[in-house]
Every structure is written in C-alpha cells, then in structure tokens.
C-alpha cells in the first residue's frame, strides 16, 4: 500500500510539509468559548485566490501548532473548510483539504466505536477520551470546486470526524460529560501557557 495519500489519491513521494505551507502566513488559533467556534459555518461559495490563500495559511498554522487537522473557524474564518496532515492506524499519511465537508452517516453494521484520546488546537493542552466511529467518509470539494470523497479509518477517521464537527459549530468538549468537560478545561488552564509558548517559539524560529 502507498505510504502517502494526497487529496485521497496515492502519491510516490511527498515532502515533510504540504507545499501550500510555504506560501502561507501564521494566523492566531481561536480557543473554546469564542463565538466563531460554536456556531455552524457558512458554505464556501467562491473558489479562487482568496480561498487558496486561506488554505495556505491554514496549513502553515496547523504545522506551527503541531496539529493533525485545522478548520477555518479555528483561525477565525466562518467558512466550511478544513485542512489535514494525519496518519491512520496503519501508518499511512493522509494530506489535503476539504471544502464544504459533509460526513456521511454510516450503517451501524459497518462501524464500531473506538474510545480513544483526542485533543484540539482550540483547547490547548487538554487530551480526553472521546468515542468515535473507526471509519469515516467525507464528501466535499477541493479548492478549485472539484468534488472529492475522502475515506479514513482509525486515527484518520477520528480526524475527519473531529474537523467536520468544527465546521458544524461543535468542539470535542461538546461530546464529553459535564465531569469530563470540567477535567478538560482544568487541563487547558494548567497547560495552555506552555502550549502557546511552544507555538510562539516555532513562529520565532520560522521568521529567523
């Protein structure tokens, strides 16, 4: 099996970072509690250079924050869009972006729930177990408006579901019990400054 899939298609080789990141600029990552994260995003209706530039920025911002995925509302933009660079449980790397993503409902007989650890760049420092299906299928479009279908299993399925939640106005805290949510917010309070300091150091190194 190929070791890298880009936009759902196998490739022979790929750089450490998506080439889009070379053209991007780092944006501030929004945090849980900010309004843009807690309401459904608008559909993308214009495909062109502004959308492409946003995707470039999102890739670079995701790498600076050491993330596996990033939705547009996590950089304060109210649009249905996310980028990802994420392995699955077999070690296969998946890289790409999805515009106007829709997560397909899966028949119960074709999925099982996995209770595994999950974090979020908008909840810096917190990691909690969240049940997610072991398989995900997302339909959407690429930056040029061409339709695409991205399928994932294991950890990559978790990433696809997590990022689609974001564009629907949900953060993973919304899937936790009250007690678990309180614990996640406690972790965030304890570790946030450390996480943001690491991001700042990476930005400084980038501009050096």
mmCIF file of C-alpha atoms in Angstrom:
data_model
loop_
_atom_site.group_PDB
_atom_site.id
_atom_site.type_symbol
_atom_site.label_atom_id
_atom_site.label_comp_id
_atom_site.label_asym_id
_atom_site.label_seq_id
_atom_site.Cartn_x
_atom_site.Cartn_y
_atom_site.Cartn_z
ATOM 1 C CA UNK A 1 0.000 0.000 0.000
ATOM 2 C CA UNK A 2 1.278 3.548 -0.736
ATOM 3 C CA UNK A 3 2.587 5.387 2.301
ATOM 4 C CA UNK A 4 1.046 8.783 1.415
ATOM 5 C CA UNK A 5 -2.353 9.823 0.061
ATOM 6 C CA UNK A 6 -2.866 13.430 -1.065
ATOM 7 C CA UNK A 7 -6.472 14.520 -1.574
ATOM 8 C CA UNK A 8 -7.413 10.854 -1.320
ATOM 9 C CA UNK A 9 -5.035 9.743 -4.095
ATOM 10 C CA UNK A 10 -1.801 7.769 -3.636
ATOM 11 C CA UNK A 11 1.496 9.513 -4.448
ATOM 12 C CA UNK A 12 5.004 8.105 -4.811
ATOM 13 C CA UNK A 13 6.698 10.707 -2.616
ATOM 14 C CA UNK A 14 5.812 13.802 -0.622
ATOM 15 C CA UNK A 15 7.720 16.447 1.367
ATOM 16 C CA UNK A 16 7.689 16.704 5.148
ATOM 17 C CA UNK A 17 5.193 19.586 4.960
ATOM 18 C CA UNK A 18 2.496 20.252 2.387
ATOM 19 C CA UNK A 19 3.854 22.686 -0.250
ATOM 20 C CA UNK A 20 0.928 25.052 0.452
ATOM 21 C CA UNK A 21 2.542 25.947 3.788
ATOM 22 C CA UNK A 22 5.454 27.649 2.010
ATOM 23 C CA UNK A 23 3.098 30.353 0.758
ATOM 24 C CA UNK A 24 1.118 30.802 3.962
ATOM 25 C CA UNK A 25 1.259 33.081 6.936
ATOM 26 C CA UNK A 26 0.599 32.076 10.530
ATOM 27 C CA UNK A 27 -2.801 33.025 11.928
ATOM 28 C CA UNK A 28 -3.981 33.135 15.535
ATOM 29 C CA UNK A 29 -5.829 29.995 16.622
ATOM 30 C CA UNK A 30 -9.189 30.642 18.251
ATOM 31 C CA UNK A 31 -9.997 28.985 21.574
ATOM 32 C CA UNK A 32 -13.034 27.270 23.060
ATOM 33 C CA UNK A 33 -15.548 29.866 24.198
ATOM 34 C CA UNK A 34 -15.085 32.167 21.190
ATOM 35 C CA UNK A 35 -18.333 32.555 19.256
ATOM 36 C CA UNK A 36 -16.941 31.548 15.858
ATOM 37 C CA UNK A 37 -16.219 28.035 17.175
ATOM 38 C CA UNK A 38 -19.716 27.443 18.494
ATOM 39 C CA UNK A 39 -21.965 28.116 15.506
ATOM 40 C CA UNK A 40 -22.254 26.352 12.135
ATOM 41 C CA UNK A 41 -20.001 27.822 9.466
ATOM 42 C CA UNK A 42 -21.157 29.241 6.125
ATOM 43 C CA UNK A 43 -20.768 27.294 2.894
ATOM 44 C CA UNK A 44 -17.925 28.340 0.654
ATOM 45 C CA UNK A 45 -19.473 29.824 -2.499
ATOM 46 C CA UNK A 46 -16.434 31.473 -4.119
ATOM 47 C CA UNK A 47 -13.499 29.397 -5.336
ATOM 48 C CA UNK A 48 -10.459 31.444 -6.225
ATOM 49 C CA UNK A 49 -7.253 33.052 -4.981
ATOM 50 C CA UNK A 50 -8.675 34.168 -1.616
ATOM 51 C CA UNK A 51 -9.726 30.606 -0.780
ATOM 52 C CA UNK A 52 -6.361 29.251 -1.931
ATOM 53 C CA UNK A 53 -4.530 31.791 0.265
ATOM 54 C CA UNK A 54 -6.644 30.808 3.270
ATOM 55 C CA UNK A 55 -5.772 27.139 2.711
ATOM 56 C CA UNK A 56 -2.066 28.055 2.537
ATOM 57 C CA UNK A 57 -2.350 29.957 5.832
ATOM 58 C CA UNK A 58 -4.203 27.096 7.480
ATOM 59 C CA UNK A 59 -1.567 24.532 6.531
ATOM 60 C CA UNK A 60 1.246 26.658 7.940
ATOM 61 C CA UNK A 61 -0.732 27.471 11.097
ATOM 62 C CA UNK A 62 -1.513 23.772 11.616
ATOM 63 C CA UNK A 63 2.171 22.825 11.345
ATOM 64 C CA UNK A 64 3.285 25.610 13.684
ATOM 65 C CA UNK A 65 0.765 24.331 16.247
ATOM 66 C CA UNK A 66 1.850 20.701 15.699
ATOM 67 C CA UNK A 67 -1.671 19.662 14.721
ATOM 68 C CA UNK A 68 -3.117 16.906 12.537
ATOM 69 C CA UNK A 69 -6.054 18.986 11.266
ATOM 70 C CA UNK A 70 -7.368 22.541 11.361
ATOM 71 C CA UNK A 71 -10.761 24.024 10.458
ATOM 72 C CA UNK A 72 -11.272 27.548 9.128
ATOM 73 C CA UNK A 73 -13.175 28.732 12.190
ATOM 74 C CA UNK A 74 -10.104 27.793 14.236
ATOM 75 C CA UNK A 75 -8.374 30.723 12.546
ATOM 76 C CA UNK A 76 -11.449 32.912 12.955
ATOM 77 C CA UNK A 77 -12.917 32.416 9.475
ATOM 78 C CA UNK A 78 -16.594 31.448 9.320
ATOM 79 C CA UNK A 79 -16.347 29.027 6.373
ATOM 80 C CA UNK A 80 -16.850 25.275 5.919
ATOM 81 C CA UNK A 81 -13.282 24.216 5.228
ATOM 82 C CA UNK A 82 -10.552 22.181 6.875
ATOM 83 C CA UNK A 83 -7.013 21.011 6.148
ATOM 84 C CA UNK A 84 -5.311 17.881 7.449
ATOM 85 C CA UNK A 85 -1.985 16.038 7.590
ATOM 86 C CA UNK A 86 -2.747 12.937 9.594
ATOM 87 C CA UNK A 87 -1.682 9.271 9.793
ATOM 88 C CA UNK A 88 -4.072 6.375 10.056
ATOM 89 C CA UNK A 89 -3.549 3.387 12.348
ATOM 90 C CA UNK A 90 -1.511 1.603 9.661
ATOM 91 C CA UNK A 91 0.995 4.450 9.459
ATOM 92 C CA UNK A 92 -0.293 5.721 6.108
ATOM 93 C CA UNK A 93 -0.100 9.531 5.878
ATOM 94 C CA UNK A 94 -3.095 11.496 4.573
ATOM 95 C CA UNK A 95 -2.732 15.123 3.460
ATOM 96 C CA UNK A 96 -5.243 17.502 1.952
ATOM 97 C CA UNK A 97 -8.107 19.939 2.362
ATOM 98 C CA UNK A 98 -11.883 19.644 2.095
ATOM 99 C CA UNK A 99 -14.242 22.488 1.216
ATOM 100 C CA UNK A 100 -17.890 22.243 2.360
ATOM 101 C CA UNK A 101 -17.328 18.846 4.020
ATOM 102 C CA UNK A 102 -20.231 16.546 4.830
ATOM 103 C CA UNK A 103 -19.688 13.451 6.969
ATOM 104 C CA UNK A 104 -21.656 10.531 5.557
ATOM 105 C CA UNK A 105 -23.813 8.605 8.032
ATOM 106 C CA UNK A 106 -22.554 5.040 8.360
ATOM 107 C CA UNK A 107 -24.716 1.982 8.746
ATOM 108 C CA UNK A 108 -24.337 0.616 12.275
ATOM 109 C CA UNK A 109 -23.315 -2.766 10.879
ATOM 110 C CA UNK A 110 -20.331 -1.180 9.096
ATOM 111 C CA UNK A 111 -18.782 0.672 12.022
ATOM 112 C CA UNK A 112 -17.666 0.292 15.599
ATOM 113 C CA UNK A 113 -16.983 2.958 18.179
ATOM 114 C CA UNK A 114 -13.444 3.451 19.436
ATOM 115 C CA UNK A 115 -12.900 5.259 22.719
ATOM 116 C CA UNK A 116 -9.513 6.901 22.248
ATOM 117 C CA UNK A 117 -7.627 10.033 23.267
ATOM 118 C CA UNK A 118 -8.343 13.262 21.425
ATOM 119 C CA UNK A 119 -7.020 16.788 21.637
ATOM 120 C CA UNK A 120 -7.797 20.039 19.868
ATOM 121 C CA UNK A 121 -5.683 23.046 18.916
ATOM 122 C CA UNK A 122 -8.523 25.241 20.186
ATOM 123 C CA UNK A 123 -8.428 23.534 23.592
ATOM 124 C CA UNK A 124 -4.652 23.804 24.098
ATOM 125 C CA UNK A 125 -3.142 21.276 26.460
ATOM 126 C CA UNK A 126 -6.217 19.110 27.077
ATOM 127 C CA UNK A 127 -6.475 15.464 25.992
ATOM 128 C CA UNK A 128 -9.561 13.343 26.711
ATOM 129 C CA UNK A 129 -11.013 10.021 25.554
ATOM 130 C CA UNK A 130 -13.816 10.565 23.019
ATOM 131 C CA UNK A 131 -15.839 7.780 21.346
ATOM 132 C CA UNK A 132 -15.712 7.988 17.528
ATOM 133 C CA UNK A 133 -16.503 5.529 14.728
ATOM 134 C CA UNK A 134 -13.484 3.608 13.398
ATOM 135 C CA UNK A 135 -14.347 4.642 9.828
ATOM 136 C CA UNK A 136 -15.336 7.950 8.234
ATOM 137 C CA UNK A 137 -16.325 9.089 4.743
ATOM 138 C CA UNK A 138 -16.349 12.823 3.987
ATOM 139 C CA UNK A 139 -17.683 14.329 0.771
ATOM 140 C CA UNK A 140 -16.833 17.848 -0.335
ATOM 141 C CA UNK A 141 -14.805 19.838 -2.857
ATOM 142 C CA UNK A 142 -11.237 20.892 -3.449
ATOM 143 C CA UNK A 143 -10.013 24.487 -3.765
ATOM 144 C CA UNK A 144 -10.969 24.501 -7.460
ATOM 145 C CA UNK A 145 -14.535 23.354 -6.806
ATOM 146 C CA UNK A 146 -13.958 19.791 -7.979
ATOM 147 C CA UNK A 147 -15.884 17.146 -5.986
ATOM 148 C CA UNK A 148 -13.934 14.723 -3.838
ATOM 149 C CA UNK A 149 -14.510 11.870 -1.408
ATOM 150 C CA UNK A 150 -12.082 11.202 1.439
ATOM 151 C CA UNK A 151 -12.245 7.949 3.399
ATOM 152 C CA UNK A 152 -10.397 7.233 6.611
ATOM 153 C CA UNK A 153 -10.004 4.569 9.250
ATOM 154 C CA UNK A 154 -8.704 4.602 12.806
ATOM 155 C CA UNK A 155 -6.982 7.809 13.871
ATOM 156 C CA UNK A 156 -7.545 9.448 10.477
ATOM 157 C CA UNK A 157 -11.281 8.694 10.715
ATOM 158 C CA UNK A 158 -11.213 10.439 14.104
ATOM 159 C CA UNK A 159 -9.524 13.452 12.487
ATOM 160 C CA UNK A 160 -12.118 13.667 9.693
ATOM 161 C CA UNK A 161 -14.999 13.477 12.182
ATOM 162 C CA UNK A 162 -13.358 15.999 14.541
ATOM 163 C CA UNK A 163 -12.763 18.581 11.796
ATOM 164 C CA UNK A 164 -16.260 18.143 10.334
ATOM 165 C CA UNK A 165 -17.621 18.744 13.834
ATOM 166 C CA UNK A 166 -15.746 22.061 13.836
ATOM 167 C CA UNK A 167 -17.420 23.372 10.687
ATOM 168 C CA UNK A 168 -20.763 22.348 12.206
ATOM 169 C CA UNK A 169 -20.047 24.517 15.253
ATOM 170 C CA UNK A 170 -19.016 21.731 17.635
ATOM 171 C CA UNK A 171 -15.805 21.256 19.611
ATOM 172 C CA UNK A 172 -14.939 17.920 21.126
ATOM 173 C CA UNK A 173 -15.796 19.282 24.583
ATOM 174 C CA UNK A 174 -19.435 19.108 23.458
ATOM 175 C CA UNK A 175 -19.145 15.309 23.269
ATOM 176 C CA UNK A 176 -17.992 14.984 26.883
ATOM 177 C CA UNK A 177 -19.985 14.587 30.077
ATOM 178 C CA UNK A 178 -20.099 17.546 32.446
ATOM 179 C CA UNK A 179 -17.432 15.994 34.665
ATOM 180 C CA UNK A 180 -15.168 15.188 31.697
ATOM 181 C CA UNK A 181 -15.585 18.688 30.281
ATOM 182 C CA UNK A 182 -14.566 20.181 33.617
ATOM 183 C CA UNK A 183 -11.455 17.986 33.624
ATOM 184 C CA UNK A 184 -10.554 19.049 30.059
ATOM 185 C CA UNK A 185 -10.887 22.728 30.984
ATOM 186 C CA UNK A 186 -8.718 22.137 34.057
ATOM 187 C CA UNK A 187 -6.032 20.561 31.845
ATOM 188 C CA UNK A 188 -6.277 23.536 29.486
ATOM 189 C CA UNK A 189 -5.862 26.008 32.350
ATOM 190 C CA UNK A 190 -2.794 24.121 33.597
ATOM 191 C CA UNK A 191 -1.050 23.639 30.229
ATOM 192 C CA UNK A 192 -2.244 26.452 27.955
ATOM 193 C CA UNK A 193 0.674 28.818 28.623
ATOM 194 C CA UNK A 194 3.203 26.071 27.909
ATOM 195 C CA UNK A 195 1.493 25.123 24.637
ATOM 196 C CA UNK A 196 1.254 28.739 23.451
ATOM 197 C CA UNK A 197 4.930 29.311 24.348
ATOM 198 C CA UNK A 198 5.939 26.381 22.123
ATOM 199 C CA UNK A 199 3.890 27.792 19.249
ATOM 200 C CA UNK A 200 5.464 31.222 19.729
ATOM 201 C CA UNK A 201 8.946 29.671 19.675
ATOM 202 C CA UNK A 202 8.178 27.928 16.375
ATOM 203 C CA UNK A 203 6.914 31.189 14.859
ATOM 204 C CA UNK A 204 10.084 32.957 16.003
ATOM 205 C CA UNK A 205 12.254 30.205 14.515
ATOM 206 C CA UNK A 206 10.317 30.452 11.245
ATOM 207 C CA UNK A 207 10.999 34.177 10.918
ATOM 208 C CA UNK A 208 14.655 33.948 11.946
#
